[in-house]
Short mmCIF file of C-alpha atoms and ligand atoms in Angstrom, two decimals:
data_model
loop_
_atom_site.label_atom_id
_atom_site.label_comp_id
_atom_site.label_asym_id
_atom_site.label_seq_id
_atom_site.Cartn_x
_atom_site.Cartn_y
_atom_site.Cartn_z
CA UNK A 1 -0.13 -0.11 -0.01
CA UNK A 2 1.25 3.98 -0.60
CA UNK A 3 0.89 4.92 2.87
CA UNK A 4 2.35 8.78 4.01
CA UNK A 5 3.47 9.10 8.11
CA UNK A 6 2.90 13.20 9.00
CA UNK A 7 5.98 13.69 11.53
CA UNK A 8 9.47 11.75 12.26
CA UNK A 9 9.55 11.26 15.96
CA UNK A 10 10.14 8.55 17.87
CA UNK A 11 6.23 7.15 16.75
CA UNK A 12 6.42 8.46 13.25
CA UNK A 13 9.66 7.45 12.21
CA UNK A 14 9.41 4.14 13.65
CA UNK A 15 5.62 3.36 12.41
CA UNK A 16 6.79 4.24 9.05
CA UNK A 17 10.34 2.21 8.65
CA UNK A 18 8.09 -0.41 10.88
CA UNK A 19 5.51 -0.25 7.64
CA UNK A 20 8.15 -0.31 5.44
CA UNK A 21 9.55 -3.48 6.99
CA UNK A 22 6.18 -5.26 6.19
CA UNK A 23 6.25 -4.42 2.34
CA UNK A 24 4.25 -1.17 2.29
CA UNK A 25 5.85 2.21 0.27
CA UNK A 26 6.23 4.70 2.73
CA UNK A 27 7.00 8.80 2.33
CA UNK A 28 7.98 10.08 5.65
CA UNK A 29 7.14 13.69 5.84
CA UNK A 30 9.00 16.13 8.17
CA UNK A 31 8.60 20.45 8.47
CA UNK A 32 12.74 19.56 9.07
CA UNK A 33 15.02 19.85 5.91
CA UNK A 34 17.66 19.42 7.94
CA UNK A 35 16.50 16.47 9.85
CA UNK A 36 15.01 14.79 6.36
CA UNK A 37 18.42 15.15 4.50
CA UNK A 38 19.68 12.69 7.23
CA UNK A 39 17.12 10.16 7.08
CA UNK A 40 17.98 10.31 3.15
CA UNK A 41 21.25 8.82 4.01
CA UNK A 42 19.82 6.27 6.12
CA UNK A 43 20.62 8.22 9.97
CA UNK A 44 18.20 7.99 12.16
CA UNK A 45 17.95 11.85 13.88
CA UNK A 46 16.70 9.97 17.38
CA UNK A 47 18.65 7.40 19.15
CA UNK A 48 17.10 4.11 19.46
CA UNK A 49 18.69 0.36 19.08
CA UNK A 50 17.64 -1.39 16.15
CA UNK A 51 15.82 1.25 14.12
CA UNK A 52 19.23 2.40 11.64
CA UNK A 53 19.46 -1.07 10.84
CA UNK A 54 16.02 -1.73 9.90
CA UNK A 55 15.62 1.72 8.01
CA UNK A 56 18.89 0.03 6.10
CA UNK A 57 17.24 -2.66 5.50
CA UNK A 58 13.91 -0.98 3.90
CA UNK A 59 15.12 2.29 2.29
CA UNK A 60 13.87 1.10 -1.08
CA UNK A 61 10.27 1.40 0.30
CA UNK A 62 11.50 4.46 2.31
CA UNK A 63 11.49 8.21 0.89
CA UNK A 64 11.96 11.60 3.36
CA UNK A 65 10.41 14.73 1.82
CA UNK A 66 9.41 17.88 3.49
CA UNK A 67 7.05 17.86 0.55
CA UNK A 68 4.21 17.15 1.88
CA UNK A 69 1.47 17.50 -0.58
CA UNK A 70 3.90 15.01 -2.95
CA UNK A 71 3.49 12.53 -0.24
CA UNK A 72 -0.93 12.81 1.07
CA UNK A 73 -2.00 13.68 -2.50
CA UNK A 74 -2.09 9.79 -3.80
CA UNK A 75 -1.57 7.81 0.00
CA UNK A 76 -4.25 5.22 0.53
CA UNK A 77 -3.34 5.60 4.28
CA UNK A 78 -2.04 8.43 5.81
CA UNK A 79 -0.56 8.49 9.42
CA UNK A 80 -0.36 11.42 11.89
CA UNK A 81 2.54 10.79 14.19
CA UNK A 82 3.14 14.59 15.30
CA UNK A 83 3.80 15.67 19.11
CA UNK A 84 0.98 16.92 21.09
CA UNK A 85 2.65 19.17 24.00
CA UNK A 86 1.31 19.91 27.13
CA UNK A 87 -0.13 23.33 27.04
CA UNK A 88 0.36 25.43 30.76
CA UNK A 89 -2.90 24.66 32.03
CA UNK A 90 -1.76 21.03 31.18
CA UNK A 91 -3.95 20.14 27.97
CA UNK A 92 -3.05 18.93 25.12
CA UNK A 93 -1.72 21.09 22.36
CA UNK A 94 -3.27 20.07 19.12
CA UNK A 95 -1.99 22.64 17.06
CA UNK A 96 0.68 20.63 15.36
CA UNK A 97 -2.19 17.91 14.41
CA UNK A 98 -4.34 20.27 13.30
CA UNK A 99 -2.32 21.39 11.03
CA UNK A 100 -1.25 18.47 9.58
CA UNK A 101 -5.22 17.97 8.97
CA UNK A 102 -4.84 20.80 6.85
CA UNK A 103 -2.69 20.75 4.70
CA UNK A 104 -3.93 17.12 3.88
CA UNK A 105 -7.19 18.74 3.00
CA UNK A 106 -5.62 21.00 0.96
CA UNK A 107 -3.60 18.01 -1.10
CA UNK A 108 -5.61 14.94 -0.84
CA UNK A 109 -6.61 13.58 -3.86
CA UNK A 110 -8.09 9.96 -3.44
CA UNK A 111 -10.21 8.24 -1.47
CA UNK A 112 -8.34 7.76 2.44
CA UNK A 113 -7.90 6.48 5.79
CA UNK A 114 -6.54 8.99 7.62
CA UNK A 115 -4.68 7.59 10.91
CA UNK A 116 -4.22 8.84 14.54
CA UNK A 117 -1.13 7.51 16.23
CA UNK A 118 -0.69 10.76 18.16
CA UNK A 119 -1.54 10.27 21.57
CA UNK A 120 -4.84 12.81 21.31
CA UNK A 121 -8.07 13.77 24.15
CA UNK A 122 -10.52 11.55 23.89
CA UNK A 123 -13.50 12.82 20.76
CA UNK A 124 -10.24 14.36 19.03
CA UNK A 125 -10.67 12.26 15.89
CA UNK A 126 -14.49 13.06 15.63
CA UNK A 127 -13.63 16.66 15.75
CA UNK A 128 -10.91 16.22 12.93
CA UNK A 129 -12.83 14.39 11.08
CA UNK A 130 -15.20 17.08 10.50
CA UNK A 131 -12.32 19.64 10.41
CA UNK A 132 -11.04 17.72 7.50
CA UNK A 133 -13.94 17.46 5.57
CA UNK A 134 -15.14 20.59 6.13
CA UNK A 135 -11.63 21.98 4.18
CA UNK A 136 -11.48 18.87 1.41
CA UNK A 137 -10.05 20.50 -1.92
CA UNK A 138 -11.20 17.73 -4.02
CA UNK A 139 -14.14 15.52 -4.08
CA UNK A 140 -12.24 12.41 -1.94
CA UNK A 141 -13.82 10.14 0.84
CA UNK A 142 -11.97 10.03 3.77
CA UNK A 143 -12.22 8.57 7.24
CA UNK A 144 -10.21 8.39 10.51
CA UNK A 145 -8.82 5.90 12.52
CA UNK A 146 -7.46 5.81 15.87
CA UNK A 147 -4.62 4.08 16.31
CA UNK A 148 -2.43 4.46 19.11
CA UNK A 149 0.92 3.87 20.04
CA UNK A 150 1.97 1.34 22.87
CA UNK A 151 6.05 1.41 21.98
CA UNK A 152 8.52 2.58 24.72
CA UNK A 153 11.12 4.38 23.48
CA UNK A 154 14.31 2.26 24.26
CA UNK A 155 12.70 -0.63 22.34
CA UNK A 156 10.46 0.96 20.31
CA UNK A 157 11.12 -1.36 17.30
CA UNK A 158 10.69 -4.59 19.47
CA UNK A 159 7.52 -2.89 20.48
CA UNK A 160 6.53 -2.30 17.43
CA UNK A 161 7.13 -5.33 15.76
CA UNK A 162 5.70 -7.60 18.58
CA UNK A 163 3.19 -5.85 20.59
CA UNK A 164 1.17 -6.67 22.95
CA UNK A 165 -2.05 -5.61 21.01
CA UNK A 166 -3.46 -3.17 18.02
CA UNK A 167 -6.17 -1.31 19.00
CA UNK A 168 -8.14 0.21 16.11
CA UNK A 169 -10.67 2.79 16.77
CA UNK A 170 -13.13 2.84 13.83
CA UNK A 171 -16.49 3.72 12.64
CA UNK A 172 -17.14 1.84 9.39
CA UNK A 173 -16.31 -1.48 8.49
CA UNK A 174 -14.28 -0.20 5.65
CA UNK A 175 -11.79 2.01 7.36
CA UNK A 176 -11.34 -1.36 9.59
CA UNK A 177 -10.78 -3.68 6.57
CA UNK A 178 -7.91 -1.46 5.46
CA UNK A 179 -6.43 -1.03 8.53
CA UNK A 180 -6.81 -5.23 8.88
CA UNK A 181 -4.70 -5.15 5.17
CA UNK A 182 -1.78 -2.45 6.61
CA UNK A 183 -0.88 -4.47 9.08
CA UNK A 184 -1.52 -8.12 7.96
CA UNK A 185 2.16 -9.29 8.05
CA UNK A 186 2.02 -8.38 11.70
CA UNK A 187 0.87 -11.26 13.82
CA UNK A 188 -0.59 -9.89 17.08
CA UNK A 189 -3.79 -9.24 19.19
CA UNK A 190 -5.95 -6.71 17.82
CA UNK A 191 -8.62 -5.36 20.24
CA UNK A 192 -11.52 -3.61 17.21
CA UNK A 193 -13.34 -0.74 18.92
CA UNK A 194 -14.99 3.09 18.32
CA UNK A 195 -12.50 5.94 18.20
CA UNK A 196 -13.60 7.38 21.40
CA UNK A 197 -12.53 3.68 23.65
CA UNK A 198 -9.03 3.64 21.52
CA UNK A 199 -8.83 7.55 22.27
CA UNK A 200 -9.41 5.75 25.95
CA UNK A 201 -7.62 2.89 26.18
CA UNK A 202 -3.98 4.81 25.59
CA UNK A 203 -4.76 7.36 28.36
CA UNK A 204 -6.02 5.03 30.91
CA UNK A 205 -3.12 2.80 29.71
CA UNK A 206 -0.49 4.83 30.40
CA UNK A 207 -2.30 6.77 33.69
CA UNK A 208 -2.67 3.16 34.79
CA UNK A 209 1.43 2.31 34.36
CA UNK A 210 2.09 6.33 36.06
CA UNK A 211 -0.13 4.93 39.13
CA UNK A 212 1.52 1.72 39.37
CA UNK A 213 4.94 3.35 39.17
CA UNK A 214 3.89 5.84 41.68
CA UNK A 215 2.21 3.55 44.04
CA UNK A 216 5.34 0.92 44.58
CA UNK A 217 7.45 4.40 44.94
CA UNK A 218 5.73 5.15 47.89
CA UNK A 219 5.41 1.86 49.48
CA UNK A 220 9.03 1.82 48.78
CA UNK A 221 9.41 5.44 51.13
CA UNK A 222 7.31 3.32 53.91
CA UNK A 223 9.68 -0.05 53.74
CA UNK A 224 13.05 2.26 53.86
CA UNK A 225 10.68 3.41 57.18
CA UNK A 226 9.60 -0.26 58.71
CA UNK A 227 12.90 -1.57 57.80
CA UNK A 228 11.02 -4.25 54.60
CA UNK A 229 12.21 -4.59 51.22
CA UNK A 230 11.00 -2.79 48.28
CA UNK A 231 12.20 -5.29 45.61
CA UNK A 232 11.18 -8.46 47.65
CA UNK A 233 7.88 -6.79 48.39
CA UNK A 234 7.66 -6.40 44.81
CA UNK A 235 8.79 -9.88 43.93
CA UNK A 236 5.73 -10.83 46.32
CA UNK A 237 3.37 -9.01 44.63
CA UNK A 238 4.81 -9.92 41.40
CA UNK A 239 3.94 -13.03 40.70
CA UNK A 240 0.19 -12.51 41.40
CA UNK A 241 -0.98 -12.98 37.59
CA UNK A 242 -3.75 -10.29 38.85
CA UNK A 243 -0.52 -8.01 39.70
CA UNK A 244 1.78 -8.79 36.73
CA UNK A 245 5.53 -7.79 38.12
CA UNK A 246 5.88 -5.18 35.25
CA UNK A 247 6.28 -1.88 36.40
CA UNK A 248 6.72 -1.98 39.82
CA UNK A 249 10.23 -1.02 40.13
CA UNK A 250 10.78 1.43 42.54
CA UNK A 251 12.78 4.70 41.97
CA UNK A 252 13.25 8.40 41.73
CA UNK A 253 9.94 8.78 39.57
CA UNK A 254 8.82 8.18 35.59
CA UNK A 255 9.82 10.66 33.84
CA UNK A 256 10.08 10.86 29.41
CA UNK A 257 7.27 12.81 27.26
CA UNK A 258 4.41 10.41 28.39
CA UNK A 259 3.34 9.54 31.13
CA UNK A 260 3.83 13.22 32.66
CA UNK A 261 2.04 14.57 29.94
CA UNK A 262 -0.89 11.70 29.38
CA UNK A 263 -1.34 11.62 33.28
CA UNK A 264 -1.85 15.57 33.44
CA UNK A 265 -4.13 15.23 30.01
CA UNK A 266 -6.84 12.85 31.50
CA UNK A 267 -6.76 14.90 34.81
CA UNK A 268 -7.45 18.14 32.82
CA UNK A 269 -10.31 16.00 30.86
CA UNK A 270 -11.74 15.14 33.92
CA UNK A 271 -11.72 18.43 35.62
CA UNK A 272 -13.07 19.76 32.78
CA UNK A 273 -16.45 17.36 32.85
CA UNK A 274 -16.28 18.59 36.65
CA UNK A 275 -15.08 15.77 38.11
CA UNK A 276 -11.44 14.80 39.58
CA UNK A 277 -9.55 11.31 38.84
CA UNK A 278 -8.46 11.51 42.14
CA UNK A 279 -6.28 8.14 41.83
CA UNK A 280 -4.07 9.68 38.64
CA UNK A 281 -4.14 13.44 40.90
CA UNK A 282 -2.00 11.32 43.17
CA UNK A 283 0.25 9.90 41.05
CA UNK A 284 1.20 12.96 39.78
CA UNK A 285 1.26 14.53 43.28
CA UNK A 286 3.70 11.48 44.23
CA UNK A 287 6.02 11.59 41.40
CA UNK A 288 6.77 15.07 42.10
CA UNK A 289 7.18 13.90 45.08
CA UNK A 290 9.77 11.12 44.69
CA UNK A 291 11.29 13.20 41.64
CA UNK A 292 13.35 15.02 44.95
CA UNK A 293 14.27 11.90 47.22
CA UNK A 294 17.70 11.68 45.82
CA UNK A 295 18.50 15.54 46.89
CA UNK A 296 16.82 15.49 50.36
CA UNK A 297 18.85 12.04 50.51
CA UNK A 298 22.07 14.28 49.65
CA UNK A 299 21.01 17.14 51.77
CA UNK A 300 21.05 14.42 54.79
CA UNK A 301 25.25 13.64 54.55
CA UNK A 302 26.56 17.26 54.90
CA UNK A 303 25.51 20.52 56.61
CA UNK A 304 26.06 22.25 53.75
CA UNK A 305 26.73 21.46 49.81
CA UNK A 306 28.85 24.03 49.38
CA UNK A 307 31.21 23.35 46.97
CA UNK A 308 31.12 19.43 47.08
CA UNK A 309 31.71 17.40 44.50
CA UNK A 310 29.10 15.27 43.19
CA UNK A 311 29.15 12.81 40.91
CA UNK A 312 26.01 12.30 38.61
CA UNK A 313 25.57 8.78 36.32
CA UNK A 314 22.91 8.88 34.13
CA UNK A 315 20.91 12.45 32.48
CA UNK A 316 18.37 10.77 30.76
CA UNK A 317 14.93 10.12 31.58
CA UNK A 318 15.62 6.38 30.98
CA UNK A 319 18.23 3.55 30.02
CA UNK A 320 18.59 3.26 25.58
CA UNK A 321 17.46 6.78 24.97
CA UNK A 322 18.92 10.51 24.55
CA UNK A 323 15.60 12.25 25.98
CA UNK A 324 15.63 14.50 28.74
CA UNK A 325 12.02 15.65 28.30
CA UNK A 326 10.65 15.03 32.49
CA UNK A 327 14.46 13.28 33.44
CA UNK A 328 15.01 13.39 37.14
CA UNK A 329 17.96 14.74 36.65
CA UNK A 330 16.67 17.93 35.14
CA UNK A 331 14.65 18.42 38.92
CA UNK A 332 18.13 17.16 40.60
CA UNK A 333 20.63 18.81 39.10
CA UNK A 334 19.01 22.88 39.88
CA UNK A 335 18.68 22.45 42.94
CA UNK A 336 22.56 20.61 43.48
CA UNK A 337 23.64 23.30 41.88
CA UNK A 338 21.82 25.91 43.85
CA UNK A 339 23.38 24.40 46.66
CA UNK A 340 26.51 25.56 45.69
CA UNK A 341 27.53 21.41 44.55
CA UNK A 342 29.89 21.35 41.80
CA UNK A 343 28.50 18.52 39.57
CA UNK A 344 30.76 16.55 37.35
CA UNK A 345 28.34 14.28 35.20
CA UNK A 346 28.12 10.72 33.45
CA UNK A 347 25.97 9.71 30.37
CA UNK A 348 26.62 7.90 27.09
CA UNK A 349 24.18 9.36 24.89
CA UNK A 350 22.43 12.49 26.52
CA UNK A 351 25.21 15.17 27.55
CA UNK A 352 24.89 17.07 23.67
CA UNK A 353 21.06 17.59 24.85
CA UNK A 354 21.59 18.44 28.65
CA UNK A 355 24.54 21.22 27.21
CA UNK A 356 21.21 22.90 25.93
CA UNK A 357 19.90 23.40 29.02
CA UNK A 358 23.34 23.33 31.61
CA UNK A 359 26.23 24.34 28.57
CA UNK A 360 28.56 25.78 31.75
CA UNK A 361 27.82 25.19 34.67
CA UNK A 362 28.32 21.16 35.06
CA UNK A 363 31.50 19.17 34.00
CA UNK A 364 30.88 16.86 31.54
CA UNK A 365 32.72 13.76 32.20
CA UNK A 366 33.68 10.79 29.37
CA UNK A 367 33.75 8.05 31.58
CA UNK A 368 32.34 7.21 34.81
CA UNK A 369 36.13 7.23 36.70
CA UNK A 370 36.60 10.34 35.63
CA UNK A 371 32.94 11.43 37.02
CA UNK A 372 33.93 9.91 40.14
CA UNK A 373 37.44 10.75 40.60
CA UNK A 374 37.54 13.16 44.17
CA UNK A 375 33.38 13.34 44.03
CA UNK A 376 31.76 13.54 47.67
CA UNK A 377 28.70 12.45 46.94
CA UNK A 378 27.18 10.04 43.51
CA UNK A 379 24.07 10.10 42.75
CA UNK A 380 22.42 7.78 40.55
CA UNK A 381 19.56 9.12 38.27
CA UNK A 382 19.64 6.22 35.01
CA UNK A 383 20.03 2.67 34.87
CA UNK A 384 22.77 2.37 32.40
CA UNK A 385 23.73 -1.21 31.96
CA UNK A 386 27.47 0.68 32.36
CA UNK A 387 26.26 2.00 35.90
CA UNK A 388 24.68 -1.16 37.27
CA UNK A 389 28.17 -3.41 36.13
CA UNK A 390 30.01 -1.42 38.44
CA UNK A 391 31.53 -2.53 41.27
CA UNK A 392 31.95 -1.41 44.97
CA UNK A 393 35.14 -0.95 44.41
CA UNK A 394 35.50 1.57 41.52
CA UNK A 395 33.46 3.82 43.57
CA UNK A 396 35.64 3.39 46.88
CA UNK A 397 38.69 3.56 45.20
CA UNK A 398 37.80 6.85 43.22
CA UNK A 399 35.85 8.62 45.64
CA UNK A 400 37.29 11.13 48.21
CA UNK A 401 34.12 10.07 50.58
CA UNK A 402 32.41 6.91 49.09
CA UNK A 403 29.08 7.79 49.36
CA UNK A 404 26.28 6.67 46.84
CA UNK A 405 22.81 7.45 46.24
CA UNK A 406 20.54 5.03 44.04
CA UNK A 407 17.86 6.26 42.73
CA UNK A 408 16.97 3.47 39.98
CA UNK A 409 18.14 -0.16 42.67
CA UNK A 410 20.84 -0.98 39.30
CA UNK A 411 22.89 -2.89 42.67
CA UNK A 412 22.13 -5.85 45.25
CA UNK A 413 21.67 -4.25 48.43
CA UNK A 414 24.43 -7.41 49.54
CA UNK A 415 27.14 -6.50 47.12
CA UNK A 416 28.10 -3.58 48.99
CA UNK A 417 27.90 -5.48 52.57
CA UNK A 418 31.29 -4.77 54.16
CA UNK A 419 32.97 -3.20 51.06
CA UNK A 420 33.38 0.72 52.52
CA UNK A 421 30.93 2.09 50.67
CA UNK A 422 27.62 4.13 51.86
CA UNK A 423 25.11 2.36 49.66
CA UNK A 424 21.64 4.35 49.80
CA UNK A 425 18.69 2.76 47.49
CA UNK A 426 14.96 3.96 47.05
CA UNK A 427 13.02 1.60 49.84
CA UNK A 428 15.90 -0.65 50.74
CA UNK A 429 17.98 -0.82 53.52
CA UNK A 430 20.91 1.80 53.81
CA UNK A 431 24.72 -0.01 53.82
CA UNK A 432 26.85 2.00 55.90
C1 LIG B 501 5.42 4.61 27.61
C2 LIG B 501 4.58 3.24 27.99
O1 LIG B 501 5.53 2.55 28.78
C3 LIG B 501 4.67 3.10 26.95
O2 LIG B 501 3.22 1.99 26.64
C4 LIG B 501 4.15 3.56 25.31
O3 LIG B 501 3.16 3.78 24.24
C5 LIG B 501 5.19 5.22 25.34
O4 LIG B 501 4.85 5.44 27.14
C6 LIG B 501 3.92 6.12 25.18
O5 LIG B 501 2.46 6.96 25.28
O6 LIG B 501 4.17 6.96 23.78
P1 LIG B 501 8.05 5.66 27.38
O7 LIG B 501 7.77 6.86 28.41
O8 LIG B 501 9.15 5.44 26.31
O9 LIG B 501 6.92 4.67 26.91
O10 LIG B 501 9.07 4.99 28.97
P2 LIG B 501 8.51 3.52 30.27
O11 LIG B 501 9.83 2.72 29.60
O12 LIG B 501 7.30 3.12 29.77
O13 LIG B 501 9.11 4.39 31.27
C7 LIG B 501 8.61 5.44 31.88
C8 LIG B 501 8.82 6.40 32.98
O14 LIG B 501 8.98 4.88 33.70
C9 LIG B 501 10.76 5.96 32.95
O15 LIG B 501 11.75 7.58 33.65
C10 LIG B 501 10.88 4.87 33.67
O16 LIG B 501 12.15 5.06 34.80
C11 LIG B 501 9.93 5.10 34.96
N1 LIG B 501 9.97 3.54 35.52
C12 LIG B 501 9.25 2.85 34.40
C13 LIG B 501 9.72 3.50 36.85
O17 LIG B 501 10.00 4.07 37.40
N2 LIG B 501 9.98 2.17 37.33
C14 LIG B 501 9.19 0.96 36.37
O18 LIG B 501 8.79 -0.26 36.78
C15 LIG B 501 8.91 1.22 35.04
#
């Protein structure tokens, strides 16, 4: 099939490459000429494991362009994968989606299904369809379908090729048939429902996962006070299939471009209808507090952090991505700087992005060892494999005062027993 994709961020580009892999002819559209040129050379503008390899293998069916008219004009299916960032009041900003709809309306010359992959508030597909039909420049039959995205950054390709489910929100048999044909090459359970339910499935899923994380973080904080171990507790809970063992890792809170935005967006919608989503509100509040846990711990070790050298391991919101959106490092580091700490930070891929926020205030290190040398404290914000592979002896021998505050529970507590390192993690006993 001839497919166009609007937007080449995580959702758009990964979708485009996977659809090309399934044998479709795919044109990816982006407004950024430089980005388009990079992709034409087979280079992915985002760091995502396996994406460039899959791009290379399917280049003959992939076109990258800024010329949306040529892409949309005769496409059988057009995916919208542009961003829906959070507005100041917590609601979703739909201006990029609306812009694409207007471009499709102005250029489309054949019947087409327009698929919304961007996360949009419930009811948006209906409004977009109306907007599109009203503005169509040519007499063609168009219909919108909701097909929310469930990929995670860092495992996006795997998540798309082997998704737990495909959710299709359609209002006609024709739209269902077209979408089933698009995904014919994938053997995944399909949930076919109406558009509003599909839109809700996306928010309800992300918000439930965020809730699960905030729940386990609250239990972890209590474990610390009561002498219980959160990892044992989570294992004991997770073996119950009704609870499940995923997303029960306690830490310094969820970040990224999705959970923070989608919890606030659903909360905003319920407020709009004079309702309050009490559980989601709690998840948001708990997460805001949880992000500060490490800095609070840091302050408890010294009277003042003035002039103290603080090694930071990991800047990104999670491993295998260079994305900093809502990363706990962006909350903690400014506070540490205000406290007068000297920060030496290491991250394998996040440094260039971080320099946009803090070009000079931080010392960026090429190696973990360099960051740790002579440090008075070490804070772990991201569970990178290189961090998890460290031995207590590395901290002990390099740091001036080996105190490790681990916001991601990277090591078994037992590893630090008798090591000469103070190891303080989340929801587990402190090793002194
Ligand atoms: C999330 C969802 O997992 C995807 O299913 C969804 O498609 C995506 O949002 C989206 O809406 O586009 P993502 O934000 O890439 O994916 O990352 P996750 O792996 O879900 O992690 C989000 C945050 O939760 C990270 O900061 C991570 O460190 C944190 N987390 C995750 C925990 O603190 N504990 C856990 O047990 C799991």
